[in-house]
PDB file of C-alpha atoms in Angstrom:
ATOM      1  CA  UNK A   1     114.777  96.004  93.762  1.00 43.00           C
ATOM      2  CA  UNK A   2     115.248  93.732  96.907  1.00 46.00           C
ATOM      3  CA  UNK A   3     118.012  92.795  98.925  1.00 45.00           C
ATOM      4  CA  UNK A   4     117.529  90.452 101.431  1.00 48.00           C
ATOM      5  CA  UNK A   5     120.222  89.723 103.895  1.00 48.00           C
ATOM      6  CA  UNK A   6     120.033  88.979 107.252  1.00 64.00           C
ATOM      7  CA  UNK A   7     121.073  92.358 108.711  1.00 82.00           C
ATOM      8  CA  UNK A   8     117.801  94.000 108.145  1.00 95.00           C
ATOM      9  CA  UNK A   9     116.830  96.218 111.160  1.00 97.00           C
ATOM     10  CA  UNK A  10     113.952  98.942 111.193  1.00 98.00           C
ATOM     11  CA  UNK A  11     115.139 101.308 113.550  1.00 98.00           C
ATOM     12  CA  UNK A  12     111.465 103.251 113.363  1.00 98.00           C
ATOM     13  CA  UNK A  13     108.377 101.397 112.873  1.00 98.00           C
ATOM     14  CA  UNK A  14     104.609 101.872 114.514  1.00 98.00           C
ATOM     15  CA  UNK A  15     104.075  97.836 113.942  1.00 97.00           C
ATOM     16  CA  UNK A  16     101.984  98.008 117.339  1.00 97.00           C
ATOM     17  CA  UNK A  17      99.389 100.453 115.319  1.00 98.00           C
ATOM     18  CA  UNK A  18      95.887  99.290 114.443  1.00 97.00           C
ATOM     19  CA  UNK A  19      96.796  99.149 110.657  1.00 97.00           C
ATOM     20  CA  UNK A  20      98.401  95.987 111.624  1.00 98.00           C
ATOM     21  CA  UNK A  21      96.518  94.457 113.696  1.00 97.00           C
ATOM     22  CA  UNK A  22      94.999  91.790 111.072  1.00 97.00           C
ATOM     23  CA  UNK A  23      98.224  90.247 109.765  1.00 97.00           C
ATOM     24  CA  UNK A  24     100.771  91.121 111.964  1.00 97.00           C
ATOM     25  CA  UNK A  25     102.005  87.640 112.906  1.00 96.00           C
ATOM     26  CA  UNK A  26     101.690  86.693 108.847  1.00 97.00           C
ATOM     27  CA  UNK A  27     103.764  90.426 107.716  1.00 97.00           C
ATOM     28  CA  UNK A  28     106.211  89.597 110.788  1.00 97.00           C
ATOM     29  CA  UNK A  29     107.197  86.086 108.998  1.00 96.00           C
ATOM     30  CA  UNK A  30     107.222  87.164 105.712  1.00 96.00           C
ATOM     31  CA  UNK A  31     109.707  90.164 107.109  1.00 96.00           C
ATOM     32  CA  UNK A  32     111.511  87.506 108.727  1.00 95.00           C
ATOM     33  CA  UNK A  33     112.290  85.203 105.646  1.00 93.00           C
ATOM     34  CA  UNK A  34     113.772  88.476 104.272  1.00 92.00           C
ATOM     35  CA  UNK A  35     116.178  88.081 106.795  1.00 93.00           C
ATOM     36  CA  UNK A  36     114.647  91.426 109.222  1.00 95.00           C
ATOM     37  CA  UNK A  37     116.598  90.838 112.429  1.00 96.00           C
ATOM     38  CA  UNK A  38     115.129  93.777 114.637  1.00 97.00           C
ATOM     39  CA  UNK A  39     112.440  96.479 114.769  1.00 98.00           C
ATOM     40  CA  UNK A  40     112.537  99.073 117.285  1.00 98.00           C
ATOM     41  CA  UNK A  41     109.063 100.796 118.152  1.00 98.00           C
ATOM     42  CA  UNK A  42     108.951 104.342 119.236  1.00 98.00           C
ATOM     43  CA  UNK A  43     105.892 105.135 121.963  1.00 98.00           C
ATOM     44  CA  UNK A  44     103.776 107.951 120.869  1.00 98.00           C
ATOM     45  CA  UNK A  45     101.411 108.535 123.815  1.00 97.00           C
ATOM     46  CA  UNK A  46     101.266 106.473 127.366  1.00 97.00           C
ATOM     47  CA  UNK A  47      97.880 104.556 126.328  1.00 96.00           C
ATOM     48  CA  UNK A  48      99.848 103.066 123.906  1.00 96.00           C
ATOM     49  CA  UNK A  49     103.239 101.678 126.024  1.00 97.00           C
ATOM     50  CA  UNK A  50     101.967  98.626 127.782  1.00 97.00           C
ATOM     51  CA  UNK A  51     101.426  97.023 124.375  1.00 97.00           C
ATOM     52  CA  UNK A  52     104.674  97.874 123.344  1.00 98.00           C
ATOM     53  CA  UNK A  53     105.586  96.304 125.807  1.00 97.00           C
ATOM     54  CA  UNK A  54     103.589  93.283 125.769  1.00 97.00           C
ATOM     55  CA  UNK A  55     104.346  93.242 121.715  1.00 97.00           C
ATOM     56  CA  UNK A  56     108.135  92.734 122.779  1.00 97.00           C
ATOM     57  CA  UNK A  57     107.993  90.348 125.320  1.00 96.00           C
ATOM     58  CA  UNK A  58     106.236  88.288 122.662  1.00 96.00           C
ATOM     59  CA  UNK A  59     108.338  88.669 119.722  1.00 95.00           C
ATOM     60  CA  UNK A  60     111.932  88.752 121.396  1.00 93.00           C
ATOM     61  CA  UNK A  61     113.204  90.198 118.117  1.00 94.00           C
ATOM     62  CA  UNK A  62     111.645  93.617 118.681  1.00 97.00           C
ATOM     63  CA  UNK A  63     112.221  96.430 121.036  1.00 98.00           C
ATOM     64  CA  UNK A  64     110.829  99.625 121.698  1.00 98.00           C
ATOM     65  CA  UNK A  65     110.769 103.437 123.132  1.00 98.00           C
ATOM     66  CA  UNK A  66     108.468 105.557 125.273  1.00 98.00           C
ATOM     67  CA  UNK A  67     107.495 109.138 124.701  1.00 98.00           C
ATOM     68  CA  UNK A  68     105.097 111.391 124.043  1.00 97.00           C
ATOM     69  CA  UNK A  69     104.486 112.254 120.336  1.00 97.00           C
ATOM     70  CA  UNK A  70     103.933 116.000 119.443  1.00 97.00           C
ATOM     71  CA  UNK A  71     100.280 115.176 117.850  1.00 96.00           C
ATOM     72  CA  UNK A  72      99.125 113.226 120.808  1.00 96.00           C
ATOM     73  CA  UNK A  73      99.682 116.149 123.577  1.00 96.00           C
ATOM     74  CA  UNK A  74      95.980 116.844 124.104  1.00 92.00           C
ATOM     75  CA  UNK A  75      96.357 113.559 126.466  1.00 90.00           C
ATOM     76  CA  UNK A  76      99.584 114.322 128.144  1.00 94.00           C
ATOM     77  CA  UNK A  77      99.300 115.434 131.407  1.00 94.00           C
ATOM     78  CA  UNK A  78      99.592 119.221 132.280  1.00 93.00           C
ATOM     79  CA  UNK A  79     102.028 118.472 135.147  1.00 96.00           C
ATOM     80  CA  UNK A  80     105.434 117.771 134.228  1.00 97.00           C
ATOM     81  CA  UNK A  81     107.167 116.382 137.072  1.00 97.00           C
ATOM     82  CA  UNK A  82     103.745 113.789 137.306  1.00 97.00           C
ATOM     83  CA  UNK A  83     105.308 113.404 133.255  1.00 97.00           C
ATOM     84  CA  UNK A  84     108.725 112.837 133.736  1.00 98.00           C
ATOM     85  CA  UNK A  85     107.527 110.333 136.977  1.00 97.00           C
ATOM     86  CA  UNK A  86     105.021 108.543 134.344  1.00 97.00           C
ATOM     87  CA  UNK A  87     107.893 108.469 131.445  1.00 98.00           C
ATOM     88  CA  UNK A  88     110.389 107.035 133.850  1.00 98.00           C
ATOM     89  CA  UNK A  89     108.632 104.435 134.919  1.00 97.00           C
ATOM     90  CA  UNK A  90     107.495 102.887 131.478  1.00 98.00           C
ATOM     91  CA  UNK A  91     111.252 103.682 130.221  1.00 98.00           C
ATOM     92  CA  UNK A  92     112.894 101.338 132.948  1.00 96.00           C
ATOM     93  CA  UNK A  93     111.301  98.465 131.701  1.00 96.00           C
ATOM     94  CA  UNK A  94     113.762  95.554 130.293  1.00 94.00           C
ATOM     95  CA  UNK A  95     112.092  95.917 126.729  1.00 95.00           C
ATOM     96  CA  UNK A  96     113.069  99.869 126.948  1.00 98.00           C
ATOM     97  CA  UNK A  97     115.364 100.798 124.993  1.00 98.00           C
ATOM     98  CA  UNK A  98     115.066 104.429 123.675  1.00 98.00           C
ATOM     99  CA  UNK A  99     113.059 107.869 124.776  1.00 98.00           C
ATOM    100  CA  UNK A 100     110.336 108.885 122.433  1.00 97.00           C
ATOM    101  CA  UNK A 101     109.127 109.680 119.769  1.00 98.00           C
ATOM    102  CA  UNK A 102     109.278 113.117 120.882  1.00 98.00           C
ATOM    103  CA  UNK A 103     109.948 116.564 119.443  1.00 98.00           C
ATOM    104  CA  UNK A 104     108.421 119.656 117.610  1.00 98.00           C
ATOM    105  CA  UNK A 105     106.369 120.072 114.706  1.00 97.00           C
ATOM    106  CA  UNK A 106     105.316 123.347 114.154  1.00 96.00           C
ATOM    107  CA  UNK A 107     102.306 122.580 111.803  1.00 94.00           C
ATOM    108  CA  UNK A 108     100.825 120.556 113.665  1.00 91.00           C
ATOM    109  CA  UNK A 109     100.269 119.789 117.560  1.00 82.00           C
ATOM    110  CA  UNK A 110      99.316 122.087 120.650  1.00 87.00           C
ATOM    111  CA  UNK A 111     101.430 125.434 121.104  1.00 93.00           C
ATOM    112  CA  UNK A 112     105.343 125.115 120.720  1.00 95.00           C
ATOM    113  CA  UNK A 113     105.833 126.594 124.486  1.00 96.00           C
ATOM    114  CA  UNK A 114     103.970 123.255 125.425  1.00 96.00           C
ATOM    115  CA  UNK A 115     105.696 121.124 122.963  1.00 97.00           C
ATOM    116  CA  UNK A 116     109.060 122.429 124.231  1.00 97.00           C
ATOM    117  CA  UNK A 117     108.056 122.184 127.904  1.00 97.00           C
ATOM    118  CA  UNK A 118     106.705 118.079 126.940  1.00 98.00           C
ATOM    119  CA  UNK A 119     110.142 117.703 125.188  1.00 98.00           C
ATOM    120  CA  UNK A 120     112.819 119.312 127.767  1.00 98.00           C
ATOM    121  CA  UNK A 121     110.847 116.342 130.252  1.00 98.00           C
ATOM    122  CA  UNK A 122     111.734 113.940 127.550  1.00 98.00           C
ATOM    123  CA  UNK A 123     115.275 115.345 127.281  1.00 98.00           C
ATOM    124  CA  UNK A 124     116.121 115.288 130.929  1.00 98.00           C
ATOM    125  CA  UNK A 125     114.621 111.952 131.172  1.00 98.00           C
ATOM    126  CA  UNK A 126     117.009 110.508 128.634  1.00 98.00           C
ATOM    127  CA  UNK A 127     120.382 112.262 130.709  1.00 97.00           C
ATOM    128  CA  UNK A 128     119.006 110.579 133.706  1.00 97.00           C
ATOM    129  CA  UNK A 129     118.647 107.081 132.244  1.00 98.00           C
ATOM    130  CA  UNK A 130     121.056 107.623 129.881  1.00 97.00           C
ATOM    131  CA  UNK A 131     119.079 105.937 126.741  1.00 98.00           C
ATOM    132  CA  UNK A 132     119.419 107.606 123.084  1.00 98.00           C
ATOM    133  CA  UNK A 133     116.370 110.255 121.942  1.00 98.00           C
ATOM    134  CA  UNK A 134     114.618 109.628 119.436  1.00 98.00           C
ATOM    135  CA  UNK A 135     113.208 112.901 117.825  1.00 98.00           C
ATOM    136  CA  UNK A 136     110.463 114.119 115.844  1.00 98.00           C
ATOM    137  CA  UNK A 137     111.373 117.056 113.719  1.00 98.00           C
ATOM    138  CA  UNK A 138     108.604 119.083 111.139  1.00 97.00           C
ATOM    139  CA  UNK A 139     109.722 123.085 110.567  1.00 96.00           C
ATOM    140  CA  UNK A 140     111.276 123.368 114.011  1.00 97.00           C
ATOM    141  CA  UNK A 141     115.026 122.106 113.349  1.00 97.00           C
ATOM    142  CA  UNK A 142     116.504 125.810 114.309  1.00 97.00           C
ATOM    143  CA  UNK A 143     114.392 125.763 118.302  1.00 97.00           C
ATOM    144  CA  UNK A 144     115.121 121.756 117.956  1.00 98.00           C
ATOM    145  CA  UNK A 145     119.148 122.205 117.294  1.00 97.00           C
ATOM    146  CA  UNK A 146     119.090 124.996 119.961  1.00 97.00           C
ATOM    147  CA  UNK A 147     118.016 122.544 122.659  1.00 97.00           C
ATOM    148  CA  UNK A 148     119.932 119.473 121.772  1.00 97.00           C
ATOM    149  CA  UNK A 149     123.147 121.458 121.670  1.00 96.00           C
ATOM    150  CA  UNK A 150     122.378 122.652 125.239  1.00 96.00           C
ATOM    151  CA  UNK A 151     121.255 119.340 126.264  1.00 96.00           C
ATOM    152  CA  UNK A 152     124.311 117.402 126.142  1.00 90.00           C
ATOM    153  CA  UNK A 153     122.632 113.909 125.717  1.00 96.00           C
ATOM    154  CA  UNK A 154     126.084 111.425 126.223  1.00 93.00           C
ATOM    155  CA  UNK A 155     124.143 108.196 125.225  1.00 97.00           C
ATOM    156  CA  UNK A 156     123.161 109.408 121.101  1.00 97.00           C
ATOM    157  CA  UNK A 157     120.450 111.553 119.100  1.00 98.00           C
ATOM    158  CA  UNK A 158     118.298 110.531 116.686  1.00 98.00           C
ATOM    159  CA  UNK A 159     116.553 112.839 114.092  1.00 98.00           C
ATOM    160  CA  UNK A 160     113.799 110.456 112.896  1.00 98.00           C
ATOM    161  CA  UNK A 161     112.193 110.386 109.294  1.00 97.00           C
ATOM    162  CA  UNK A 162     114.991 113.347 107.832  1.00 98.00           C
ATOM    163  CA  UNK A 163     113.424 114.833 105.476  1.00 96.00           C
ATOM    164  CA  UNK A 164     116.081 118.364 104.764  1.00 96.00           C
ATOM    165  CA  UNK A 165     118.801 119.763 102.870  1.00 97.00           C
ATOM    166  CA  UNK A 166     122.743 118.628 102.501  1.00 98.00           C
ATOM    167  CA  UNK A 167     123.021 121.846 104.828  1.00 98.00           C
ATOM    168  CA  UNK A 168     121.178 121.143 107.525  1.00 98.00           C
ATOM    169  CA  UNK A 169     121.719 117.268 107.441  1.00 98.00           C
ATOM    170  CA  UNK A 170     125.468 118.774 108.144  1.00 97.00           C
ATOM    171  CA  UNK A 171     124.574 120.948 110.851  1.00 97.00           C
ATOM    172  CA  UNK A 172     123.290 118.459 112.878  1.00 98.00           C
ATOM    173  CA  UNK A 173     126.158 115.672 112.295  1.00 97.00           C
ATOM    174  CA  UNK A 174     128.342 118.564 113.613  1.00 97.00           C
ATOM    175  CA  UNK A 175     126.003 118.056 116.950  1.00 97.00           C
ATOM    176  CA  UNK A 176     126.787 113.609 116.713  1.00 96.00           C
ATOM    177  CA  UNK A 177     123.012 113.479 115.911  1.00 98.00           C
ATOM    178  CA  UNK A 178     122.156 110.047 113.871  1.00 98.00           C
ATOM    179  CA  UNK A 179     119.723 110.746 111.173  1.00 98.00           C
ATOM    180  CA  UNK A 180     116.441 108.332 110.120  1.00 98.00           C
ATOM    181  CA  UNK A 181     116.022 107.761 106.687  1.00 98.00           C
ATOM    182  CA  UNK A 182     113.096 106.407 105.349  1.00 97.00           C
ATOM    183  CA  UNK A 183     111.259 106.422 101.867  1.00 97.00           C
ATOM    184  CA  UNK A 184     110.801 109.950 101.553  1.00 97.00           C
ATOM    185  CA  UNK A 185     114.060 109.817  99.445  1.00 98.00           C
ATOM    186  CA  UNK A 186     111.987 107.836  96.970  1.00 97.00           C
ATOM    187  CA  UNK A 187     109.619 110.576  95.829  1.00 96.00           C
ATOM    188  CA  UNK A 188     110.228 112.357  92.919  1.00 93.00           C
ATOM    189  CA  UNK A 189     110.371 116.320  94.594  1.00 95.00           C
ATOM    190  CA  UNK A 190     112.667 114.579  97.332  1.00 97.00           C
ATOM    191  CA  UNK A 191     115.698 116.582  95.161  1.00 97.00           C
ATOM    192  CA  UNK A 192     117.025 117.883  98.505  1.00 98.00           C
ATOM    193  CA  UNK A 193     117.133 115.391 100.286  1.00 98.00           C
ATOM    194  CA  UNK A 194     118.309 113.074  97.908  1.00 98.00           C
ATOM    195  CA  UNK A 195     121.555 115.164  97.971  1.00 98.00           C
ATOM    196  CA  UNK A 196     122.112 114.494 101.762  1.00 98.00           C
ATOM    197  CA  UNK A 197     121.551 111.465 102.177  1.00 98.00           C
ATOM    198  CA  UNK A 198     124.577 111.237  98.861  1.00 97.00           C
ATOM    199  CA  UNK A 199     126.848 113.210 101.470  1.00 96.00           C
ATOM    200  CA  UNK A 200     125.979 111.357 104.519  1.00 97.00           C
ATOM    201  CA  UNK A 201     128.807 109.821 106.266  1.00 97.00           C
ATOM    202  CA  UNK A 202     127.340 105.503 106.743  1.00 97.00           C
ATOM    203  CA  UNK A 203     128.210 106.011 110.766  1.00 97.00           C
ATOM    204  CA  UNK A 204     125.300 109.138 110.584  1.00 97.00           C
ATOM    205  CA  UNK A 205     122.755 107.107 109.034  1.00 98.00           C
ATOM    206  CA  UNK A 206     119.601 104.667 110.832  1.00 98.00           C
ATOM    207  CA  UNK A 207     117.321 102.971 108.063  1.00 98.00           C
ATOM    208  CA  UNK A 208     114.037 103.090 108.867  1.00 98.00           C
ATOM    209  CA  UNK A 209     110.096 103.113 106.896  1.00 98.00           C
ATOM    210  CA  UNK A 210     108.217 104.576 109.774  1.00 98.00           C
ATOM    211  CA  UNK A 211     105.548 102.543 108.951  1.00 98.00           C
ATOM    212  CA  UNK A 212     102.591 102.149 108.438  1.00 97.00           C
ATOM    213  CA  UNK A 213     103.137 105.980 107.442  1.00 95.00           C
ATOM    214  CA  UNK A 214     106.118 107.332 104.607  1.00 95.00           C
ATOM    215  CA  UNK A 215     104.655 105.318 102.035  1.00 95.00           C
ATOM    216  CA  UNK A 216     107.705 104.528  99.252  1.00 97.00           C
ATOM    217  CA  UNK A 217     106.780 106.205  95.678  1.00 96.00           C
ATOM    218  CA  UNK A 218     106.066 102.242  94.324  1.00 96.00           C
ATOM    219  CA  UNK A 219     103.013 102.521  96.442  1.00 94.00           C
ATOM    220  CA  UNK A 220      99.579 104.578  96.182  1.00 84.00           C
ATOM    221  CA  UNK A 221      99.284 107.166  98.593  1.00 76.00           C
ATOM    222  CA  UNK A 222      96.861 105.280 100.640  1.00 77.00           C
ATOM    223  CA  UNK A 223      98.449 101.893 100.654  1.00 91.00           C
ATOM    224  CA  UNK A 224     100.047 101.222 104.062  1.00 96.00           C
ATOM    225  CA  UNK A 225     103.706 100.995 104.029  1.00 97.00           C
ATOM    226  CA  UNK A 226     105.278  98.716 106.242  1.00 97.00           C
ATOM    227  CA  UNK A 227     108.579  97.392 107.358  1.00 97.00           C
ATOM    228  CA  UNK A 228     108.579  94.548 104.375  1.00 96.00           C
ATOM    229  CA  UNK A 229     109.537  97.700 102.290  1.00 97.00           C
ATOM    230  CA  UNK A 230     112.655  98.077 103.868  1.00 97.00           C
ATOM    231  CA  UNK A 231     114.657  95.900 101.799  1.00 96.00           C
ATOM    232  CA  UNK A 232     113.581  97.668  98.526  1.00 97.00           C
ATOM    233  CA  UNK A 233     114.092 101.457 100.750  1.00 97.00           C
ATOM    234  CA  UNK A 234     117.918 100.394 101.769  1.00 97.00           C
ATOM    235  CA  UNK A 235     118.215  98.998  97.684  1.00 97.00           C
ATOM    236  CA  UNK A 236     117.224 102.553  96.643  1.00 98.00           C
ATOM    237  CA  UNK A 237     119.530 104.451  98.604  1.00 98.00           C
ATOM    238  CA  UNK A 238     122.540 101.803  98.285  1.00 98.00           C
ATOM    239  CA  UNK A 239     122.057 102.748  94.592  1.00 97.00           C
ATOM    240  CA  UNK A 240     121.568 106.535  95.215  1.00 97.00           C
ATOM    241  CA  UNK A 241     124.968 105.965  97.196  1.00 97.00           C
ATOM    242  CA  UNK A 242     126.648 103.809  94.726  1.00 97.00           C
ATOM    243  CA  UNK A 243     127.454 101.157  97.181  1.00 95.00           C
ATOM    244  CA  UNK A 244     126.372  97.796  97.610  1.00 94.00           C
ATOM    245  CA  UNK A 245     123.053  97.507  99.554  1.00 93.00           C
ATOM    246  CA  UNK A 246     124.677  94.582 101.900  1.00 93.00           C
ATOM    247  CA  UNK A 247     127.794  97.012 102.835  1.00 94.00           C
ATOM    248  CA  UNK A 248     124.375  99.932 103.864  1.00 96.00           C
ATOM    249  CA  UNK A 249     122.323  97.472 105.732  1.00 96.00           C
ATOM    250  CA  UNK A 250     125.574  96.344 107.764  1.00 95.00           C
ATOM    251  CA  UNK A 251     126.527  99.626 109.207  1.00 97.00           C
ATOM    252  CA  UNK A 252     123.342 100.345 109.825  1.00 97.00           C
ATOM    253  CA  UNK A 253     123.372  97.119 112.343  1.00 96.00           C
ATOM    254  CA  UNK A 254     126.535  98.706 113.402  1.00 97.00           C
ATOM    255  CA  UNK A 255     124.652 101.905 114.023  1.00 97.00           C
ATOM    256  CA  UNK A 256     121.429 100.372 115.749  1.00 97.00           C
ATOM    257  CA  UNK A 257     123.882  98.575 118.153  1.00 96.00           C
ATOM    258  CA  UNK A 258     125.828 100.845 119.092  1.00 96.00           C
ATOM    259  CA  UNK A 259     122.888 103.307 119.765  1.00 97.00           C
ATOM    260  CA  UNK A 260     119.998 100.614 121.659  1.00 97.00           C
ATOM    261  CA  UNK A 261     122.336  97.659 122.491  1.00 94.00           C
ATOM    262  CA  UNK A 262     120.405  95.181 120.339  1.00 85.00           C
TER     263      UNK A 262
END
């Protein structure tokens, strides 16, 4: 089920994460000789950005984001201008590229008043800078749509890990959001989303395996996923598509450039 071309690009993978922290230099070559050109790591809490940071001034290939992920609020700081000041910091750095992973999830995290208040510091941070948002979206696409529309973020939206109907995927092209899509399309209930990601205009879509979460369906539920799966994730949709996998994986470089400049 592979393709392997040099146009390969992750545009939303954890590979800082302690899962791989063992063999990341030995996954990273094997990813590399399957032609993977670029990963881009989203932040999820501020403990974490210096070794994102660190991570990409190592490996040149890689950049990353900063922001606060809904699940990891309990450590976020209660003042929000001391968040935006903390955020805006750790986003000018050269290896910056992106705001977030931020967003809503309204089964789990803190109260969606804080989440909202977390994410409007993450939103106005991204005007300022102008650098594309990348968002994280569970049962809270209605409040979620609602703010992006009013936000009017000029430099690009991304809905990470899609995981909704033909309907809603439409809604939120109508708004110029990008959508993520990983290997939740894989699974067998995926019916739904199976159908948007048919309709979905090439310019709309990001590849991604959010790994070492979103396992694909070839793996056991607790095997970790990571971004040497993306070849055989961008093979399955090509095919769900009816297109050619190489023609997929280059407009999603188109995509990834044109969002983070890489």
């Amino acid at each position: 089920m592979g393709t392997y071309a040099p146009t390969l690009i992750d545009s939303h993978c954890h590979f800082d994460f302690d899962a791989f922290e063992q063999d990341r230099d030995a996954l990273w070559v094997r990813c590399q000789q399957q032609g993977m050109a670029h990963l881009l790591l989203p932040g999820v809490e501020a403990r974490q950005w210096p070794k994102l940071d660190n991570l990409c001034e190592q490996y040149k290939e890689w950049s990353y984001a900063v922001g606060w992920h809904p699940w990891y609020l309990d450590s976020a700081p209660s003042e929000m201008a001391f968040l935006y000041e903390q955020l805006e910091q750790a986003a000018r750095a050269q290896r910056c590229v992106a705001i977030g992973e931020c967003g809503l999830d309204a089964l789990k995290g803190p109260d969606m008043q804080r989440q909202r208040q977390v994410l409007q510091v993450h939103i106005d941070l991204a005007r300022a800078l102008q650098l594309p948002l990348i968002l994280h979206c569970v049962k809270a696409h209605g409040p979620l749509m609602q703010l992006i529309k009013e936000a009017k973020l000029s430099a690009g939206v991304v809905i990470h890990g899609f995981y909704g109907s033909k309907d809603l995927a439409l809604q939120w092209l109508k708004l110029g959001v990008h959508l993520g899509i990983g290997a939740a399309v894989t699974h067998k209930r995926a019916h739904k989303l199976r159908e948007a990601v048919r309709a979905l205009p090439l310019e709309a879509v990001l590849l991604e395996t959010d790994a070492p979460a979103m396992s694909p369906s070839w793996l056991a539920n607790n095997e970790r996923n990571s971004p040497e799966q993306l070849p055989a994730i961008a093979a399955y949709i090509a095919e769900l598509r009816g297109e050619e996998s190489e023609h997929l994986l280059r407009s999603n470089m188109a995509n990834c450039k044109q969002l983070f400049g890489f």
